[in-house]
Structures are given as C-alpha cells and as structure tokens.
mmCIF file of C-alpha atoms in Angstrom:
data_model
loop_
_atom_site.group_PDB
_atom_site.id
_atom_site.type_symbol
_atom_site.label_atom_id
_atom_site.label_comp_id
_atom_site.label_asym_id
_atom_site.label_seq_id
_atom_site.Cartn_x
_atom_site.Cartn_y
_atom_site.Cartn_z
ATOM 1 C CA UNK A 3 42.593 -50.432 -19.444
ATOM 2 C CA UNK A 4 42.597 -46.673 -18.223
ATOM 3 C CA UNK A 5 42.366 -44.076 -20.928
ATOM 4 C CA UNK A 6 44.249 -40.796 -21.048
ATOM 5 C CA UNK A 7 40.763 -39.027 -21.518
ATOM 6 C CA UNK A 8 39.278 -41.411 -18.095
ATOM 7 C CA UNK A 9 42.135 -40.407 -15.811
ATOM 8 C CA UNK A 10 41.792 -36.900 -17.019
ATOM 9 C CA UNK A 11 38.114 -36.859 -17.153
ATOM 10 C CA UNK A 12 37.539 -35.569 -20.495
ATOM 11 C CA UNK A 13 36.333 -36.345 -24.008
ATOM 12 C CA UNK A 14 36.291 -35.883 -27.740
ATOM 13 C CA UNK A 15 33.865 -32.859 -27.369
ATOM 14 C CA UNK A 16 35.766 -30.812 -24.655
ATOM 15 C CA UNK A 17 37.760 -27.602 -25.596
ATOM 16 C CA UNK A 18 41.192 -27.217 -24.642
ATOM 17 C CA UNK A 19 39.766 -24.665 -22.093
ATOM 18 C CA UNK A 20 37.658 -27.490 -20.749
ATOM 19 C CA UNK A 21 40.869 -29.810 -20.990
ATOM 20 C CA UNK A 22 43.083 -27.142 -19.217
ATOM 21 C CA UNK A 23 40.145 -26.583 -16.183
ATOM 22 C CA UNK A 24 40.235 -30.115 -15.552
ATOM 23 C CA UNK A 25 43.733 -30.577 -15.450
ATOM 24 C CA UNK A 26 43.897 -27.286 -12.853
ATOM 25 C CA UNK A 27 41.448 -29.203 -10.748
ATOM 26 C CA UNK A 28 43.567 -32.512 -10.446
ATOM 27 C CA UNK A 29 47.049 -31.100 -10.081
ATOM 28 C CA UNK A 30 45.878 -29.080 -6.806
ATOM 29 C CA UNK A 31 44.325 -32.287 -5.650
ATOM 30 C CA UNK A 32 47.305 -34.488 -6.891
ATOM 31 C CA UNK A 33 49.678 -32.066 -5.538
ATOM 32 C CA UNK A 34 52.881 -33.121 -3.469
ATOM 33 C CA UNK A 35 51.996 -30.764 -0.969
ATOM 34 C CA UNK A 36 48.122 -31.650 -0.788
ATOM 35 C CA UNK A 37 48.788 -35.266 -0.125
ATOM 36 C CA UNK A 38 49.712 -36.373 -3.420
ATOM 37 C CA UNK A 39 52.985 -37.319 -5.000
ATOM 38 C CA UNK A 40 55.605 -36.480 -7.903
ATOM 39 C CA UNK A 41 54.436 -39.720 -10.263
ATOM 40 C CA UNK A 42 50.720 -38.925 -9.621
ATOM 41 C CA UNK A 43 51.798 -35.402 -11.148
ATOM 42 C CA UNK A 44 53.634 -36.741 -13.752
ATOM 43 C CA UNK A 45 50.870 -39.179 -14.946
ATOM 44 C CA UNK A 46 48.542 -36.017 -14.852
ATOM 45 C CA UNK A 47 50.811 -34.006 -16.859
ATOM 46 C CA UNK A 48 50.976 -37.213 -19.458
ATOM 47 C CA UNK A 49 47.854 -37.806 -19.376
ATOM 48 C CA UNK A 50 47.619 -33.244 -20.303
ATOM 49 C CA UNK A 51 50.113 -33.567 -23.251
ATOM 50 C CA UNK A 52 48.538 -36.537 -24.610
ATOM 51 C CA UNK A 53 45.010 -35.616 -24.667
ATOM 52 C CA UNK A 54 45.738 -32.029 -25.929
ATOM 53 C CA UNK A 55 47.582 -33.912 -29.043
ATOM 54 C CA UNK A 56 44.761 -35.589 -29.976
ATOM 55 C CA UNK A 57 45.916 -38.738 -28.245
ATOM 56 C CA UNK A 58 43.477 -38.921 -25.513
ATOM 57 C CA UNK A 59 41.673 -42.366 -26.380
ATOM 58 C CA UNK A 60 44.589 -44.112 -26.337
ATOM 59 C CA UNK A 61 45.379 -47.226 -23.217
ATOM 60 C CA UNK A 62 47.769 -45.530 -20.535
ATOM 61 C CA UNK A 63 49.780 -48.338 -21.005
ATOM 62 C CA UNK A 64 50.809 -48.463 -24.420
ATOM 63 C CA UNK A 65 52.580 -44.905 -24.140
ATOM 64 C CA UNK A 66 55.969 -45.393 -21.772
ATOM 65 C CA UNK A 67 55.897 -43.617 -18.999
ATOM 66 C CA UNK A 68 58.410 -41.714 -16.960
ATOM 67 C CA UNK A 69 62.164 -41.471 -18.074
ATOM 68 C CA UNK A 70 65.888 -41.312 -16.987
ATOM 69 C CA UNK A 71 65.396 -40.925 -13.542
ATOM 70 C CA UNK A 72 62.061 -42.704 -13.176
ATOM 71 C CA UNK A 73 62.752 -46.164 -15.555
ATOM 72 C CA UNK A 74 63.356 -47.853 -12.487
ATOM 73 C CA UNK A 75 60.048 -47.492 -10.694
ATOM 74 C CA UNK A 76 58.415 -50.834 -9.293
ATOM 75 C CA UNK A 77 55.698 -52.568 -11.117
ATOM 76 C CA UNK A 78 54.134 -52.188 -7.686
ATOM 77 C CA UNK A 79 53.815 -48.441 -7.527
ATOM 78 C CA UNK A 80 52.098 -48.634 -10.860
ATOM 79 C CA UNK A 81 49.487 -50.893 -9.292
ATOM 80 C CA UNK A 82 49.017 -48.358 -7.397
ATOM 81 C CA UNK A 83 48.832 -45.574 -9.170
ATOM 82 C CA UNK A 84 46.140 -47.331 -11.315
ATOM 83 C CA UNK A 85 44.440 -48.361 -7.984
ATOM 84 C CA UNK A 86 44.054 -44.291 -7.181
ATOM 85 C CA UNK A 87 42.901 -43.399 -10.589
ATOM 86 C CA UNK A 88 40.447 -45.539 -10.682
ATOM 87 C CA UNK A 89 39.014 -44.584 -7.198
ATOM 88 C CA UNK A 90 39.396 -40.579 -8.318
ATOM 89 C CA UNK A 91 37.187 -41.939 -11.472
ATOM 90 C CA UNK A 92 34.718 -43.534 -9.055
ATOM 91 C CA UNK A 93 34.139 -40.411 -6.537
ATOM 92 C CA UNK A 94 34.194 -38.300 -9.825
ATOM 93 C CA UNK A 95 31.215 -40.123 -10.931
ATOM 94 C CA UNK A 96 29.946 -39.929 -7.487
ATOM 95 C CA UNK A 97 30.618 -36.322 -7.218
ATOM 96 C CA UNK A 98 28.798 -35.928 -10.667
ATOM 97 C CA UNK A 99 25.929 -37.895 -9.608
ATOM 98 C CA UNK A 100 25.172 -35.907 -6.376
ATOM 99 C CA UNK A 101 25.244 -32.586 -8.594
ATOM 100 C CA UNK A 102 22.542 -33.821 -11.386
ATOM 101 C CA UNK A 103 20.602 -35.341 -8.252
ATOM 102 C CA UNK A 104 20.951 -31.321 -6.351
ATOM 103 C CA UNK A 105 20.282 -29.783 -9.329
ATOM 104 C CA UNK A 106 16.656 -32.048 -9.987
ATOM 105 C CA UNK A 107 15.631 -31.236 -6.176
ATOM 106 C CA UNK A 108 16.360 -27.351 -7.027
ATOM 107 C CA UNK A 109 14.570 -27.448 -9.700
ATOM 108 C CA UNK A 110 11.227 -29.649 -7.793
ATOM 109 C CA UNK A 111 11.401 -27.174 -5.114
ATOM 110 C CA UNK A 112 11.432 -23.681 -7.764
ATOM 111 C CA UNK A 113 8.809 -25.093 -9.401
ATOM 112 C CA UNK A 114 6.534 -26.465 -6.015
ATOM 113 C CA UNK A 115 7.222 -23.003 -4.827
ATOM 114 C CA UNK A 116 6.243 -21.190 -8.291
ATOM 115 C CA UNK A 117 3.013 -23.309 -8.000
ATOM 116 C CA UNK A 118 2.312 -22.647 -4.335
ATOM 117 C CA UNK A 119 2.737 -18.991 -4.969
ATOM 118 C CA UNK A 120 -0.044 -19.269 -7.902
ATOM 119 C CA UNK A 121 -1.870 -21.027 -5.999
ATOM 120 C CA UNK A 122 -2.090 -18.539 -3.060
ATOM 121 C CA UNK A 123 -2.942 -16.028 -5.449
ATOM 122 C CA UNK A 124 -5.828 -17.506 -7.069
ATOM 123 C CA UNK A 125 -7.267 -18.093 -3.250
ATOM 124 C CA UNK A 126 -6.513 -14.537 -2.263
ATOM 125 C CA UNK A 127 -8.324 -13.356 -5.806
ATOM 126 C CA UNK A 128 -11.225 -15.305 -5.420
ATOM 127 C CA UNK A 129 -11.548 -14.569 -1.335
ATOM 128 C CA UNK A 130 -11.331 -10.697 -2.518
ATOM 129 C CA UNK A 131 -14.047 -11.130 -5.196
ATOM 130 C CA UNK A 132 -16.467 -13.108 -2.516
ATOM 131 C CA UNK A 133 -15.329 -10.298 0.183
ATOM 132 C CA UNK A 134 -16.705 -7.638 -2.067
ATOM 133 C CA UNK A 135 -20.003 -9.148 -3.297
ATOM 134 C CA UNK A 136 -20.915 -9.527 0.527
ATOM 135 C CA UNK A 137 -19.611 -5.610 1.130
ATOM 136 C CA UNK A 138 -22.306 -4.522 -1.541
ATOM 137 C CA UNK A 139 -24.913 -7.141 -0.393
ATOM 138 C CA UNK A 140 -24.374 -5.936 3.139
ATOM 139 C CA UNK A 141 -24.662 -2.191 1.805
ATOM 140 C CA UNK A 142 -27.600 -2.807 0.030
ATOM 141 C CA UNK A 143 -29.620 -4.007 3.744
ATOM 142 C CA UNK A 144 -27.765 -0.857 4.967
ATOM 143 C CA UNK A 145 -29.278 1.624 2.768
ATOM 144 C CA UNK A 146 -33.158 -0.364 2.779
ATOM 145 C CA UNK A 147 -32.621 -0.424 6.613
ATOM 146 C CA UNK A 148 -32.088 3.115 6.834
ATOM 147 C CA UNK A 149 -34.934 4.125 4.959
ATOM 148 C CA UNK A 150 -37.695 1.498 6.726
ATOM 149 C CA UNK A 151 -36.140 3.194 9.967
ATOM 150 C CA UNK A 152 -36.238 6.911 8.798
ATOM 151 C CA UNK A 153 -40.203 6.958 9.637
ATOM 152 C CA UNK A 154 -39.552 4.894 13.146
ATOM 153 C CA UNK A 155 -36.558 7.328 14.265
ATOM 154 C CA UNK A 156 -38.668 10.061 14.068
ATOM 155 C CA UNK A 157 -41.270 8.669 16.590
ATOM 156 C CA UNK A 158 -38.347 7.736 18.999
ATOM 157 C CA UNK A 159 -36.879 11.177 18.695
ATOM 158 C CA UNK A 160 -39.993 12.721 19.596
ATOM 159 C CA UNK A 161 -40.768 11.063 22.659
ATOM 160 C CA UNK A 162 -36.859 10.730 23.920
ATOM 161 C CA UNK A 163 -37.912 14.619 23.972
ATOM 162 C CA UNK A 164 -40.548 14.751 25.214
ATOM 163 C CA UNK A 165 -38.699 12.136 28.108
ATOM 164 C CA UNK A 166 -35.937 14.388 28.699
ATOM 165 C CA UNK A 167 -38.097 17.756 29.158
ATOM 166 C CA UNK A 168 -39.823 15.690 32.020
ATOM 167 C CA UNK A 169 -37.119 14.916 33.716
ATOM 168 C CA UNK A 170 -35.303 18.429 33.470
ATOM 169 C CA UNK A 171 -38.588 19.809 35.022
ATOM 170 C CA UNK A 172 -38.645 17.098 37.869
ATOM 171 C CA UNK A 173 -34.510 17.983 38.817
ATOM 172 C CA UNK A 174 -35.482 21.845 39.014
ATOM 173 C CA UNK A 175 -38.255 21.344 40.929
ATOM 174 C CA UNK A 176 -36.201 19.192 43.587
ATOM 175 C CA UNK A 177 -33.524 21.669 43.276
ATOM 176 C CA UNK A 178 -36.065 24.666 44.002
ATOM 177 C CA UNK A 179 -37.228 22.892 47.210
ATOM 178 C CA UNK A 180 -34.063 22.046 48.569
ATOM 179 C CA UNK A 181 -33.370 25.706 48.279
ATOM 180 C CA UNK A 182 -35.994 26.979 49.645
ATOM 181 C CA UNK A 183 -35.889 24.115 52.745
ATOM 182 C CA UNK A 184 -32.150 25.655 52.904
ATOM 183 C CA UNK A 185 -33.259 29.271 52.969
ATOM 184 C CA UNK A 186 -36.503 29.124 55.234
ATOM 185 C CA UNK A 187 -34.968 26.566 58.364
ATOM 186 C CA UNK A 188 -31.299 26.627 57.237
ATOM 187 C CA UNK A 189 -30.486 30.224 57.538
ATOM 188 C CA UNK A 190 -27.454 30.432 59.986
ATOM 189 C CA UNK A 191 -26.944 33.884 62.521
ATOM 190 C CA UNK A 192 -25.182 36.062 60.459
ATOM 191 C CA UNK A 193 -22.203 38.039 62.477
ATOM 192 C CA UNK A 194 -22.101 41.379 62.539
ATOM 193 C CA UNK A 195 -19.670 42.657 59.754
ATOM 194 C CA UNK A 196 -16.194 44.153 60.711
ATOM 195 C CA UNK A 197 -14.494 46.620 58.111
ATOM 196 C CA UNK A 198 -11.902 45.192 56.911
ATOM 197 C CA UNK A 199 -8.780 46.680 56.927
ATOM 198 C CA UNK A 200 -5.636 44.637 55.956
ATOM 199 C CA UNK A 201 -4.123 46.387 53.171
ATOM 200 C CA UNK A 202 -4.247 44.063 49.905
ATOM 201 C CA UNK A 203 -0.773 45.341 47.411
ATOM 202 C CA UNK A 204 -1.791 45.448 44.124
ATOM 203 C CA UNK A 205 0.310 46.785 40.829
ATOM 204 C CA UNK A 206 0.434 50.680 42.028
ATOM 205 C CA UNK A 207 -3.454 50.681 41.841
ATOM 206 C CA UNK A 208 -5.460 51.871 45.046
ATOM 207 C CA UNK A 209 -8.898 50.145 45.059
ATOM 208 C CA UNK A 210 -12.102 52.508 45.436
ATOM 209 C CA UNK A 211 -14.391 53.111 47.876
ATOM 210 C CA UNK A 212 -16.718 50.361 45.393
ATOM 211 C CA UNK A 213 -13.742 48.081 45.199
ATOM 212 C CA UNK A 214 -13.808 48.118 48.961
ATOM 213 C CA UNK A 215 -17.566 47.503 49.456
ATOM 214 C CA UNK A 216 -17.690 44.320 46.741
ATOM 215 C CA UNK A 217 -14.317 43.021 48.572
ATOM 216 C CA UNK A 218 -15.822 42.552 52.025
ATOM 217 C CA UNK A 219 -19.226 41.275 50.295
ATOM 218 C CA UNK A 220 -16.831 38.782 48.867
ATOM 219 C CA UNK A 221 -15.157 37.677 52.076
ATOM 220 C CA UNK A 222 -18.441 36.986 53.684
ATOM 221 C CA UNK A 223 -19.253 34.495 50.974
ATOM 222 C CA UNK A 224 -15.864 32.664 49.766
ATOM 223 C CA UNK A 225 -15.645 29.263 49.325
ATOM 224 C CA UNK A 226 -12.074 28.401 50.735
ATOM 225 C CA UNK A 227 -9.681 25.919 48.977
ATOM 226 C CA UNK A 228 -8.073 22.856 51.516
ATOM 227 C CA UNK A 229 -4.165 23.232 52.382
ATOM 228 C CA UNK A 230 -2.103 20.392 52.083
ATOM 229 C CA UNK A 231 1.583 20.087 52.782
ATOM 230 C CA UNK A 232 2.125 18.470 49.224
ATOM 231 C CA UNK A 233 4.620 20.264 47.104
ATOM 232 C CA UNK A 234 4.751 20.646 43.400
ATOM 233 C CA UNK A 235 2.135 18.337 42.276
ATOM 234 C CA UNK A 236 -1.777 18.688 40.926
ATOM 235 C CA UNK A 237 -4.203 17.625 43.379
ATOM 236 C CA UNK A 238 -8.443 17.356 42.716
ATOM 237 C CA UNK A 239 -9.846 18.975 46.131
ATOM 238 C CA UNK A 240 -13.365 20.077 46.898
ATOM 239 C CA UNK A 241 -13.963 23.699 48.825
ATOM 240 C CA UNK A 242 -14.684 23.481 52.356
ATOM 241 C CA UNK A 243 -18.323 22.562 53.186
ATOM 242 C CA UNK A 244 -18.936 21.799 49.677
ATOM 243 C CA UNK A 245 -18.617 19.503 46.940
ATOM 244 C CA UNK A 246 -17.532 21.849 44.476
ATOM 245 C CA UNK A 247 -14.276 20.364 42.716
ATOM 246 C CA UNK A 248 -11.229 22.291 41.720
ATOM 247 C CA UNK A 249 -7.224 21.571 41.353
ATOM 248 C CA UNK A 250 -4.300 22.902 42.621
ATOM 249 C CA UNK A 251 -0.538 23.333 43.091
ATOM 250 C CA UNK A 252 1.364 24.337 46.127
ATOM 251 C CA UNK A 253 4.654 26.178 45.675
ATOM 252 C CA UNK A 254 7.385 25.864 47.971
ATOM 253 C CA UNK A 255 6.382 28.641 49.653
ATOM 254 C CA UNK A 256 2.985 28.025 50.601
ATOM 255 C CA UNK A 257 1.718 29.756 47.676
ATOM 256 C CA UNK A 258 -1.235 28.018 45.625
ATOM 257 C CA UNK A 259 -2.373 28.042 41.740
ATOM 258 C CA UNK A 260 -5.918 26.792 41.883
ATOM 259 C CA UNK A 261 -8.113 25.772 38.587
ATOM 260 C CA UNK A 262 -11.892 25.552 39.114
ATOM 261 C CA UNK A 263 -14.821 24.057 37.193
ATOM 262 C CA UNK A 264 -15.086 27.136 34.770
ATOM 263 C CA UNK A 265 -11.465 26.879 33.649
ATOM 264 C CA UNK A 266 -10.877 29.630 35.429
ATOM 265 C CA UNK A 267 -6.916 30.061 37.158
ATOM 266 C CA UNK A 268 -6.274 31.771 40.464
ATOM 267 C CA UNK A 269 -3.020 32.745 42.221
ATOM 268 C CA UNK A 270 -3.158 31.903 46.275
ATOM 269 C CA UNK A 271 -0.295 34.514 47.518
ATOM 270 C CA UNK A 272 0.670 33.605 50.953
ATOM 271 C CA UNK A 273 2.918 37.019 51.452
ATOM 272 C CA UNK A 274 1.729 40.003 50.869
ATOM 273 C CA UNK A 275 3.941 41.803 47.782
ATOM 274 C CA UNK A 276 3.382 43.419 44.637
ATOM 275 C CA UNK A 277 2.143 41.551 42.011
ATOM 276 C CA UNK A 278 2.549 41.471 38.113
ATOM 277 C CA UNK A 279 -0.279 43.274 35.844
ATOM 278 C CA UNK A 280 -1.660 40.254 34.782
ATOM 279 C CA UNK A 281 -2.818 39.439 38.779
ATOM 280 C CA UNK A 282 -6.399 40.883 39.557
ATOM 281 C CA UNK A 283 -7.085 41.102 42.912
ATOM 282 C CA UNK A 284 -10.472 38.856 43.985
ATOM 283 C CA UNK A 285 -10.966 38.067 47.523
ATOM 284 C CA UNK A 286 -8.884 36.522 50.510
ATOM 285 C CA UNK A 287 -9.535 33.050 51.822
ATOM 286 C CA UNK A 288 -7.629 31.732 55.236
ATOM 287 C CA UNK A 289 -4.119 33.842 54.876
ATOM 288 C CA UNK A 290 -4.404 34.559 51.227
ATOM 289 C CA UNK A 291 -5.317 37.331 48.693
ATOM 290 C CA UNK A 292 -6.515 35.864 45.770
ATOM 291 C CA UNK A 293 -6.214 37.298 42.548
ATOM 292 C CA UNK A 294 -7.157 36.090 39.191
ATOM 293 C CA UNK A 295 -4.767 34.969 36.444
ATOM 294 C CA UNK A 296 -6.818 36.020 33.223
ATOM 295 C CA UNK A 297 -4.370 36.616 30.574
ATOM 296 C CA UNK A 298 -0.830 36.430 30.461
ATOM 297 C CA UNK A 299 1.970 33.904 32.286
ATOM 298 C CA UNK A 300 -0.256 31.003 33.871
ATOM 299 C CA UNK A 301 -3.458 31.849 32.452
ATOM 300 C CA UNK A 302 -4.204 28.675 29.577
ATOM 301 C CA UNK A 303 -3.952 24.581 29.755
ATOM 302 C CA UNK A 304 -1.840 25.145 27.049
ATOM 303 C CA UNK A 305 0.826 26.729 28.975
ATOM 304 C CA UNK A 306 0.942 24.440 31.722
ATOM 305 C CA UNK A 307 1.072 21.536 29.553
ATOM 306 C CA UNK A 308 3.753 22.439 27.102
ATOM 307 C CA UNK A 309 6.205 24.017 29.911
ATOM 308 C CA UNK A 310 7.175 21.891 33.277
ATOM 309 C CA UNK A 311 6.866 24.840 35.579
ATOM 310 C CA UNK A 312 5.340 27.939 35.588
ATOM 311 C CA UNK A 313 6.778 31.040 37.086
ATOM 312 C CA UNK A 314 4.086 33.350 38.383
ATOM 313 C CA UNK A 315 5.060 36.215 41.418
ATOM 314 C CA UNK A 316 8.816 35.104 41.800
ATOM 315 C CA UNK A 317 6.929 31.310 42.885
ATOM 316 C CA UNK A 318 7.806 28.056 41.164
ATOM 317 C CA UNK A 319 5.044 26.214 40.091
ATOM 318 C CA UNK A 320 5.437 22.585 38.301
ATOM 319 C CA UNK A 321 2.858 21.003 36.574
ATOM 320 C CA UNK A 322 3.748 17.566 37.971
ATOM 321 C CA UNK A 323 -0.079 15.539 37.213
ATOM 322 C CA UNK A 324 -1.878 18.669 35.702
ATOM 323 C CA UNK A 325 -2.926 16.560 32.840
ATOM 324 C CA UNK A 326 -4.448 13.812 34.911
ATOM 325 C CA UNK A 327 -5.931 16.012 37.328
ATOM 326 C CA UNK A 328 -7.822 18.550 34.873
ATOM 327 C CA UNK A 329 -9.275 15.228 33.358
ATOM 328 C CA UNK A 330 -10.149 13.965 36.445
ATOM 329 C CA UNK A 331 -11.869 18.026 36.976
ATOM 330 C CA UNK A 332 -13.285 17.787 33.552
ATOM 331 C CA UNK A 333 -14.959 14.606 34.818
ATOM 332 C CA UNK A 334 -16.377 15.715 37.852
ATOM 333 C CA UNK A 335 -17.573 18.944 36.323
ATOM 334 C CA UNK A 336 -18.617 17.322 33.440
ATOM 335 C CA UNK A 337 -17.152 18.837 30.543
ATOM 336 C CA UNK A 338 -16.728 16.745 27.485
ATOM 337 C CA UNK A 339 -12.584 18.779 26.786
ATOM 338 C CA UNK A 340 -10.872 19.466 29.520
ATOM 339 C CA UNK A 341 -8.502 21.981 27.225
#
C-alpha cells in the first residue's frame, strides 16, 4: 500500500519547508482548474496534514478519508485515485532519473572541456618555447652571415660603382651627340622677330624696358600646353613637339592651372584682366598669358588636396583626379614623392 510520505514524495529527513515545496508543486498540478479534481486535492491536502504530524509512514488506507459530503464516494473512484498516484510516483522517479542522468553529462562535458582547455595550453606553451629557440637559432646565422658578408659587400659595392659611373658617362655622351646632330643639321630658319605689342595686365605694375626684352625671348622659345574641351578634371599631357609631361585643369572658362615636372604651378588666363599679387607674369602660349602661382592661393599639393576646388582669378578650379594624376607626373618625371 501507498504511503502518505510516497504520494507526497517526501521522507523522514525533509523539513517542513521541503514538505510545504512539495506539496506547492502537486496542488498546481492536481489542481481543478489544471486538469485535476476536488478528491485528488483533498488526498493531497491529507496526505499534507498527515505527514507534517509526524504521520507520514503510515498506509493511506488505514486513515478514513473524506467526510460528510464525500462518505459516499465509489470504491471505484478510489481505484482510481490510487491508479494516478501511482503513475505521478512513476514519472516522479522518471523525472528524477533524467535530472541525476543531466546533471552527470554536465558535469562529463565541464570537465572534457576543462581538460581540452589544458590541453591546448600546454600545446600553445610548448609551440611558443620551440618558436623561440628557432628565432635565436635563426638570429644567430643572421648575425655570422652578416659578418662573412661584410668583406664580400664591400667588393660588390665597389664595382656596382664603378658600373654605374660607366654607364652615366656612356648616356651623356649619347646625349651630347644627339645635340650636337640637332644643332649642326637640325637648325630650323628662324623668322624674323616682330615686337610684340599686346598689352599683358598685371597688378598695377608696368613691366620695363628688360621685362619687355626677356618676354619676347620667352615667346620665341615656349613650350605650349594641349587644349582639351574637358572640364574640371586633372589630365597628364605632354607639350607640343615634346615629351615633356605636365598636368592640368580647365576651368569653365577656358582658363587652365598647369603643374609641370618641377612642381612648379601656372595660371593659363584666357581673358585678359587684372590679376591677384600672387600671379607673376611669365610668357604667353596660343591665347594665354601665363603667369606663375608661387606663393599664395593655388600654389602647394597640399592645397589642392585638402580643398575640392580652388579659386584663383574669379575661375573655379576642382581638383577632380589631382591625386592620381600628380602620381602618374611623379612617375613619368621620376620623382620618388609626388608631394
């Protein structure tokens, strides 16, 4: 026969807080309105009164059960009622079996992972210590290396000199002749020279009679930049009937901003107005004066790269591909930084 301790699912050793937890848990199961029904709840809160007076080892069936208003319950429905105690017993067990059994896997897996951790550990340790004797073995064949060599890289030195001279001699010689095959059967016609006298504005300054004289020596010998109908963006161009490479921008006005090989910036005015301080006046080429940009709005990388126009002479100029292009001039012109 059932206990009162069994169909509570206590013992001697439990606490009436223990005995008052389990009860909790059975009366929300055993509920009326969870599924259960009044007698299950009354047989719970017998099987309570009993086991909290000490009585909790005794049969079910040798206390009555029930009273007035329940005397006349069928021997039937106490079948079962003992039929559903003893299957909440059974899953109870079951229930208390699958915790020990998820509790023992928890505490494999801590343990395999505790051990795997250790484990990975000692292998990183010991691949560290093995890394670091070959670092100082490989140092050591550095350093013996590198005096053995010492004598040896002197001798190479020397004639990589000695290698280079020659061939700096050989490149000026070639570009000597060339010259002089330019100068002795190349030598065009020259025209006779016409004064020039289209006024050039510059900042309330009046060039002299030696300004005048270096101007039209400069005309005669300008190397003139190629137009293009692009707007706005850096372009690499060469000088016409050359192959010296330089950059520019066109404004929308047909104004140019033209960077050559020596870093050096030039304003292309296509009207003739006054221009800021900072504008010194060089030469013309085609329909331009040109004037040199050396200090001041326009004159460093530095501004064109930080801003994304430029305004120089009441013109717009953007520096849509500048960085691309002065690489691309550095390049050509071969210098190692561009800015």
């Amino acid at each position: 026969m059932t206990t009162f301790h069994e169909l509570l699912g206590t013992n001697d050793n439990c606490s009436k807080a223990d005995i008052k937890k389990k009860y909790r848990q059975l009366s929300v199961s055993l509920h009326p309105d969870k599924g259960g029904s009044q007698v299950l709840m009354k047989m719970l809160n017998l099987a309570y009164q009993q086991v909290i007076q000490g009585n909790g080892n005794q049969k079910c069936a040798e206390i009555p059960f029930g009273s007035d208003d329940n005397a006349d319950v069928p021997q039937q429905n106490t079948a079962v009622l003992k039929e559903k105690i003893r299957t909440l017993i059974k899953e109870k067990a079951h229930l208390q079996a699958l915790i020990e059994q998820n509790q023992q896997q928890l505490t494999h897996a801590y343990n395999a992972g505790e051990n795997c951790a250790r484990e990975a550990l000692v292998l990183l340790q010991t691949t560290n210590s093995r890394l670091n004797e070959q670092l100082l073995v490989l140092q050591r064949q550095i350093d013996s290396d590198t005096t053995s060599a010492h004598g040896v890289n002197k001798g190479v030195k020397s004639l990589y000199i000695v290698i280079i001279a020659s061939l700096i001699i050989i490149v000026a010689l070639i570009v000597w002749f060339i010259w002089h095959y330019k100068t002795q059967h190349l030598q065009p016609q020259s025209l006779p020279s016409i004064p020039v006298t289209t006024p050039v504005s510059v900042v309330s300054v009046t060039p002299s009679q030696s300004t005048v004289i270096e101007h039209t020596e400069t005309e005669n010998n300008v190397e003139r930049i190629m137009l293009t109908d692009t707007v706005g963006l850096w372009q690499q161009r060469y000088y016409e009937g050359t192959r010296q490479p330089y950059i520019a921008v066109r404004s929308a006005n047909g104004s140019y901003i033209v960077k050559d090989c020596q870093g050096t910036f030039s304003y292309y005015s296509h009207h003739s107005a006054r221009v800021a301080a900072n504008l010194i006046y060089s030469t013309n080429d085609h329909q331009f004066a040109v004037y040199r940009i050396p200090y001041g709005n326009g004159s460093t990388d530095q501004q064109w790269l930080n801003s994304k126009s430029v305004s120089i002479n009441n013109n717009i100029f953007s520096n849509n591909g500048y960085k691309s292009s002065s690489l691309a001039l550095a390049s050509v012109c071969r210098n190692s930084v561009p800015f």
